[in-house]
Tab-separated table of C-alpha atoms and ligand atoms in Angstrom:
chain	number	residue	atom	x	y	z
A	23	UNK	CA	-9.565	1.203	-16.808
A	24	UNK	CA	-7.418	2.490	-13.702
A	25	UNK	CA	-6.187	5.518	-14.031
A	26	UNK	CA	-5.199	6.840	-17.696
A	27	UNK	CA	-3.408	10.134	-17.541
A	28	UNK	CA	-4.156	12.443	-20.314
A	29	UNK	CA	-2.366	12.249	-23.336
A	30	UNK	CA	-0.380	8.782	-22.258
A	31	UNK	CA	-2.631	6.660	-24.411
A	32	UNK	CA	-3.349	3.052	-23.348
A	33	UNK	CA	-1.678	2.672	-19.608
A	34	UNK	CA	0.955	-0.152	-19.786
A	35	UNK	CA	3.174	0.140	-16.611
A	36	UNK	CA	2.136	0.671	-13.086
A	37	UNK	CA	4.946	0.654	-9.921
A	38	UNK	CA	3.676	0.142	-6.399
A	39	UNK	CA	6.097	1.633	-4.177
A	40	UNK	CA	5.340	0.564	-0.414
A	41	UNK	CA	7.352	0.158	2.892
A	42	UNK	CA	6.666	-3.232	4.009
A	43	UNK	CA	5.515	-6.624	2.468
A	44	UNK	CA	1.994	-6.740	2.618
A	45	UNK	CA	1.456	-2.939	2.061
A	46	UNK	CA	1.443	-3.840	-1.625
A	47	UNK	CA	-1.467	-6.283	-0.774
A	48	UNK	CA	-3.459	-4.971	2.138
A	49	UNK	CA	-3.433	-1.876	0.808
A	50	UNK	CA	-3.395	-1.864	-3.358
A	51	UNK	CA	-4.074	-5.705	-3.952
A	52	UNK	CA	-7.517	-4.914	-5.749
A	53	UNK	CA	-5.469	-2.135	-7.997
A	54	UNK	CA	-3.066	-4.853	-8.901
A	55	UNK	CA	-5.313	-7.472	-9.533
A	56	UNK	CA	-7.123	-5.024	-11.493
A	57	UNK	CA	-4.293	-3.761	-13.441
A	58	UNK	CA	-3.153	-7.325	-14.029
A	59	UNK	CA	-6.653	-8.047	-15.693
A	60	UNK	CA	-6.648	-5.152	-17.665
A	61	UNK	CA	-3.448	-6.348	-19.548
A	62	UNK	CA	-1.241	-3.668	-17.581
A	63	UNK	CA	2.762	-4.392	-16.508
A	64	UNK	CA	3.335	-4.110	-13.049
A	65	UNK	CA	6.036	-3.715	-10.334
A	66	UNK	CA	6.189	-3.627	-6.816
A	67	UNK	CA	9.151	-1.744	-5.035
A	68	UNK	CA	9.392	-2.206	-1.412
A	69	UNK	CA	11.440	0.072	0.702
A	70	UNK	CA	11.963	-2.760	3.818
A	71	UNK	CA	11.316	-6.419	4.569
A	72	UNK	CA	9.109	-5.461	7.656
A	73	UNK	CA	11.475	-6.661	10.239
A	74	UNK	CA	9.806	-5.039	12.983
A	75	UNK	CA	6.414	-6.183	12.328
A	76	UNK	CA	4.158	-8.321	14.608
A	77	UNK	CA	4.010	-11.992	13.836
A	78	UNK	CA	0.493	-13.410	13.820
A	79	UNK	CA	-0.594	-15.838	16.582
A	80	UNK	CA	0.843	-19.733	15.967
A	81	UNK	CA	3.310	-18.363	13.168
A	82	UNK	CA	6.828	-19.790	13.918
A	83	UNK	CA	9.476	-17.412	12.489
A	84	UNK	CA	12.379	-19.424	10.614
A	85	UNK	CA	16.166	-19.243	11.201
A	86	UNK	CA	16.276	-16.483	8.696
A	87	UNK	CA	14.167	-14.222	10.729
A	88	UNK	CA	11.007	-11.979	10.071
A	89	UNK	CA	12.392	-10.156	7.131
A	90	UNK	CA	13.271	-13.275	5.067
A	91	UNK	CA	10.032	-14.830	5.568
A	92	UNK	CA	7.758	-11.590	4.693
A	93	UNK	CA	10.123	-10.905	2.009
A	94	UNK	CA	9.014	-14.400	0.781
A	95	UNK	CA	5.275	-13.691	1.177
A	96	UNK	CA	5.745	-10.488	-0.322
A	97	UNK	CA	6.855	-12.219	-3.166
A	98	UNK	CA	4.331	-15.138	-3.464
A	99	UNK	CA	1.628	-12.677	-3.172
A	100	UNK	CA	2.851	-10.360	-5.790
A	101	UNK	CA	3.255	-13.760	-8.265
A	102	UNK	CA	-0.168	-14.381	-7.766
A	103	UNK	CA	-1.492	-11.070	-8.314
A	104	UNK	CA	0.496	-11.180	-11.548
A	105	UNK	CA	3.208	-8.612	-10.475
A	106	UNK	CA	6.038	-8.971	-13.121
A	107	UNK	CA	8.921	-7.295	-10.999
A	108	UNK	CA	9.514	-6.915	-6.949
A	109	UNK	CA	12.344	-5.127	-6.063
A	110	UNK	CA	13.520	-4.285	-2.340
A	111	UNK	CA	15.379	-1.378	-1.404
A	112	UNK	CA	16.890	-2.816	1.526
A	113	UNK	CA	16.269	-0.190	4.131
A	114	UNK	CA	15.003	-1.468	7.691
A	115	UNK	CA	11.414	-1.337	9.248
A	116	UNK	CA	11.566	1.437	11.508
A	117	UNK	CA	8.504	0.206	13.366
A	118	UNK	CA	5.843	2.628	14.471
A	119	UNK	CA	7.487	4.724	17.346
A	120	UNK	CA	10.683	4.485	19.170
A	121	UNK	CA	14.496	5.082	18.408
A	122	UNK	CA	15.442	4.319	14.818
A	123	UNK	CA	18.550	2.974	13.562
A	124	UNK	CA	20.799	4.618	10.465
A	125	UNK	CA	19.497	2.051	8.429
A	126	UNK	CA	15.731	2.471	8.791
A	127	UNK	CA	13.484	4.238	6.912
A	128	UNK	CA	13.247	6.817	9.779
A	129	UNK	CA	16.745	7.130	10.406
A	130	UNK	CA	18.086	7.166	7.061
A	131	UNK	CA	18.993	10.538	5.265
A	132	UNK	CA	15.731	11.374	3.105
A	133	UNK	CA	17.765	12.168	-0.012
A	134	UNK	CA	19.006	8.285	0.321
A	135	UNK	CA	15.618	6.970	0.405
A	136	UNK	CA	14.693	9.183	-2.564
A	137	UNK	CA	18.112	8.281	-4.543
A	138	UNK	CA	16.937	4.400	-3.932
A	139	UNK	CA	13.381	5.167	-4.852
A	140	UNK	CA	14.372	6.953	-8.156
A	141	UNK	CA	16.679	4.289	-9.092
A	142	UNK	CA	13.642	1.856	-9.319
A	143	UNK	CA	11.697	4.042	-10.536
A	144	UNK	CA	14.180	4.711	-13.359
A	145	UNK	CA	14.476	0.953	-13.739
A	146	UNK	CA	11.087	0.227	-14.495
A	147	UNK	CA	10.036	3.183	-16.499
A	148	UNK	CA	6.455	3.381	-15.067
A	149	UNK	CA	3.862	5.395	-17.081
A	150	UNK	CA	2.123	5.980	-13.263
A	151	UNK	CA	3.414	5.547	-9.732
A	152	UNK	CA	1.067	4.390	-6.837
A	153	UNK	CA	2.054	4.596	-2.931
A	154	UNK	CA	-0.188	4.703	0.102
A	155	UNK	CA	-1.215	8.008	1.262
A	156	UNK	CA	0.641	7.115	4.943
A	157	UNK	CA	-2.817	8.495	6.932
A	158	UNK	CA	-2.765	5.425	9.027
A	159	UNK	CA	-0.195	6.682	10.872
A	160	UNK	CA	2.943	4.180	10.260
A	161	UNK	CA	6.058	6.562	10.065
A	162	UNK	CA	7.533	4.554	7.410
A	163	UNK	CA	4.583	5.119	5.210
A	164	UNK	CA	4.645	8.835	5.210
A	165	UNK	CA	8.465	8.527	4.585
A	166	UNK	CA	7.824	6.232	1.385
A	167	UNK	CA	5.256	8.387	0.300
A	168	UNK	CA	7.375	11.532	0.540
A	169	UNK	CA	9.954	10.187	-1.491
A	170	UNK	CA	7.720	8.591	-3.863
A	171	UNK	CA	5.618	11.687	-4.504
A	172	UNK	CA	9.165	13.705	-4.906
A	173	UNK	CA	10.371	11.018	-7.658
A	174	UNK	CA	7.199	11.419	-9.726
A	175	UNK	CA	7.467	15.116	-9.378
A	176	UNK	CA	11.329	15.032	-10.626
A	177	UNK	CA	10.776	12.486	-13.317
A	178	UNK	CA	7.340	13.935	-14.510
A	179	UNK	CA	5.537	10.546	-13.506
A	180	UNK	CA	1.895	11.281	-12.200
A	181	UNK	CA	1.640	9.742	-8.609
A	182	UNK	CA	-1.632	8.479	-6.923
A	183	UNK	CA	-2.194	7.704	-3.543
A	184	UNK	CA	-3.873	5.199	-2.064
A	185	UNK	CA	-6.344	6.344	0.385
A	186	UNK	CA	-8.563	5.015	3.122
A	187	UNK	CA	-11.815	6.583	2.232
A	188	UNK	CA	-13.861	8.278	5.307
A	189	UNK	CA	-17.072	6.951	4.837
A	190	UNK	CA	-15.395	3.319	4.935
A	191	UNK	CA	-13.160	4.410	8.072
A	192	UNK	CA	-16.821	5.696	9.580
A	193	UNK	CA	-18.377	2.280	9.067
A	194	UNK	CA	-14.934	0.568	10.479
A	195	UNK	CA	-15.230	2.986	13.932
A	196	UNK	CA	-18.888	1.969	13.841
A	197	UNK	CA	-17.872	-1.531	14.159
A	198	UNK	CA	-15.163	-1.019	16.827
A	199	UNK	CA	-17.176	0.957	18.994
A	200	UNK	CA	-19.179	-2.404	19.674
A	201	UNK	CA	-16.188	-4.851	19.964
A	202	UNK	CA	-13.493	-2.582	21.618
A	203	UNK	CA	-14.642	0.705	22.522
A	204	UNK	CA	-10.893	1.196	24.127
A	205	UNK	CA	-9.321	1.156	20.736
A	206	UNK	CA	-7.172	4.317	20.482
A	207	UNK	CA	-8.161	5.109	16.711
A	208	UNK	CA	-11.342	5.774	18.188
A	209	UNK	CA	-10.093	8.838	20.179
A	210	UNK	CA	-8.567	10.331	17.163
A	211	UNK	CA	-11.632	11.696	15.620
A	212	UNK	CA	-12.554	11.765	12.117
A	213	UNK	CA	-10.374	9.431	10.027
A	214	UNK	CA	-9.566	8.662	6.397
A	215	UNK	CA	-9.755	10.735	3.470
A	216	UNK	CA	-13.037	12.808	2.898
A	217	UNK	CA	-14.628	11.193	0.228
A	218	UNK	CA	-15.167	14.506	-1.868
A	219	UNK	CA	-11.309	14.422	-1.936
A	220	UNK	CA	-10.936	11.165	-3.737
A	221	UNK	CA	-9.877	11.760	-7.257
A	222	UNK	CA	-9.985	8.099	-8.633
A	223	UNK	CA	-12.540	5.591	-7.245
A	224	UNK	CA	-13.303	2.323	-9.386
A	225	UNK	CA	-15.097	-0.743	-8.472
A	226	UNK	CA	-13.112	-4.122	-8.083
A	227	UNK	CA	-15.536	-6.260	-6.500
A	228	UNK	CA	-14.985	-9.049	-9.306
A	229	UNK	CA	-11.565	-9.472	-7.875
A	230	UNK	CA	-12.632	-9.910	-4.110
A	231	UNK	CA	-11.962	-13.542	-3.924
A	232	UNK	CA	-8.602	-13.181	-5.476
A	233	UNK	CA	-7.499	-10.121	-3.324
A	234	UNK	CA	-8.558	-12.569	-0.442
A	235	UNK	CA	-6.375	-14.822	-1.414
A	236	UNK	CA	-3.312	-12.771	-1.711
A	237	UNK	CA	-3.928	-11.052	1.804
A	238	UNK	CA	-3.909	-15.175	3.355
A	239	UNK	CA	-0.466	-15.329	1.357
A	240	UNK	CA	0.763	-12.905	3.969
A	241	UNK	CA	0.575	-15.910	6.734
A	242	UNK	CA	2.688	-14.120	8.901
A	243	UNK	CA	0.733	-10.748	9.591
A	244	UNK	CA	-3.013	-10.296	10.496
A	245	UNK	CA	-4.426	-8.236	8.198
A	246	UNK	CA	-6.817	-5.229	8.944
A	247	UNK	CA	-9.671	-6.711	7.352
A	248	UNK	CA	-9.470	-10.191	9.624
A	249	UNK	CA	-12.705	-10.604	11.198
A	250	UNK	CA	-14.551	-7.547	9.983
A	251	UNK	CA	-18.388	-7.775	9.101
A	252	UNK	CA	-18.518	-8.250	5.418
A	253	UNK	CA	-20.286	-4.917	4.483
A	254	UNK	CA	-17.380	-3.202	6.432
A	255	UNK	CA	-14.626	-5.333	4.688
A	256	UNK	CA	-16.352	-4.559	1.439
A	257	UNK	CA	-16.106	-0.841	1.749
A	258	UNK	CA	-12.647	-1.416	1.567
A	259	UNK	CA	-12.112	-4.232	-0.545
A	260	UNK	CA	-14.380	-3.747	-3.312
A	261	UNK	CA	-13.207	-0.495	-4.845
A	262	UNK	CA	-10.406	1.298	-4.814
A	263	UNK	CA	-10.066	5.009	-3.682
A	264	UNK	CA	-6.945	7.304	-5.049
A	265	UNK	CA	-5.624	10.688	-4.807
A	266	UNK	CA	-4.036	11.839	-7.738
A	267	UNK	CA	-1.201	14.260	-6.482
A	268	UNK	CA	0.975	15.177	-9.467
A	269	UNK	CA	2.058	16.308	-11.976
A	270	UNK	CA	-1.084	18.202	-12.457
A	271	UNK	CA	-0.858	18.769	-15.967
A	272	UNK	CA	-0.799	15.191	-16.523
A	273	UNK	CA	-3.602	13.853	-14.361
A	274	UNK	CA	-6.731	12.872	-15.462
B	302	ZN	ZN1	3.207	-1.234	5.992
């Protein structure tokens, strides 16, 4: 059973806090499916509508804009994964780089982001918070991670970072070398979290078909698993890899 903090009894409420629609599925989808099947109540809090994302080839953006399309994809995927509550925090997607306006995550006052996350956490009352570890280089992921860790610390709620294990990233890099030797990621050195630093790893292979189905509900986005050989995709999708960050006294 994913992860049961010492002394908290059965885990009932898990809140995933992310920056963009698709982070909950591309990142934490197996965890959400696992939690649903295990009887936990889950919530997804998403800080933006992913307005700055790229659009998958062949996808037409409706008049309402990419943000509204991605919000609807988020809600559909979350419902498919049994998520009980979806909330958006109304910041704007900062994009990977460049100038960020005051309404974006990168342009907003960090205290304002923390307040918004705290309000969402207060409203749901989770036993555990989960967020992406931000190691993929997207600034919004790191900003949401920092806010979530701070709020978990303030409220005494354990926080788990969803990680990309180094062993899986090595498989991915070996594959990328064969298909795209110019990929900038290959020049960044060792990628991912060293496997020995992971605190919580659990198998999720039984949820693989549902995970793929949820991934495909984000039709406007190309998932990072698209086109990967099965053994490489499985390294990411058939287990969840987490690092527990705080508060230490509550973590198993
Ligand atoms: Zn994202």
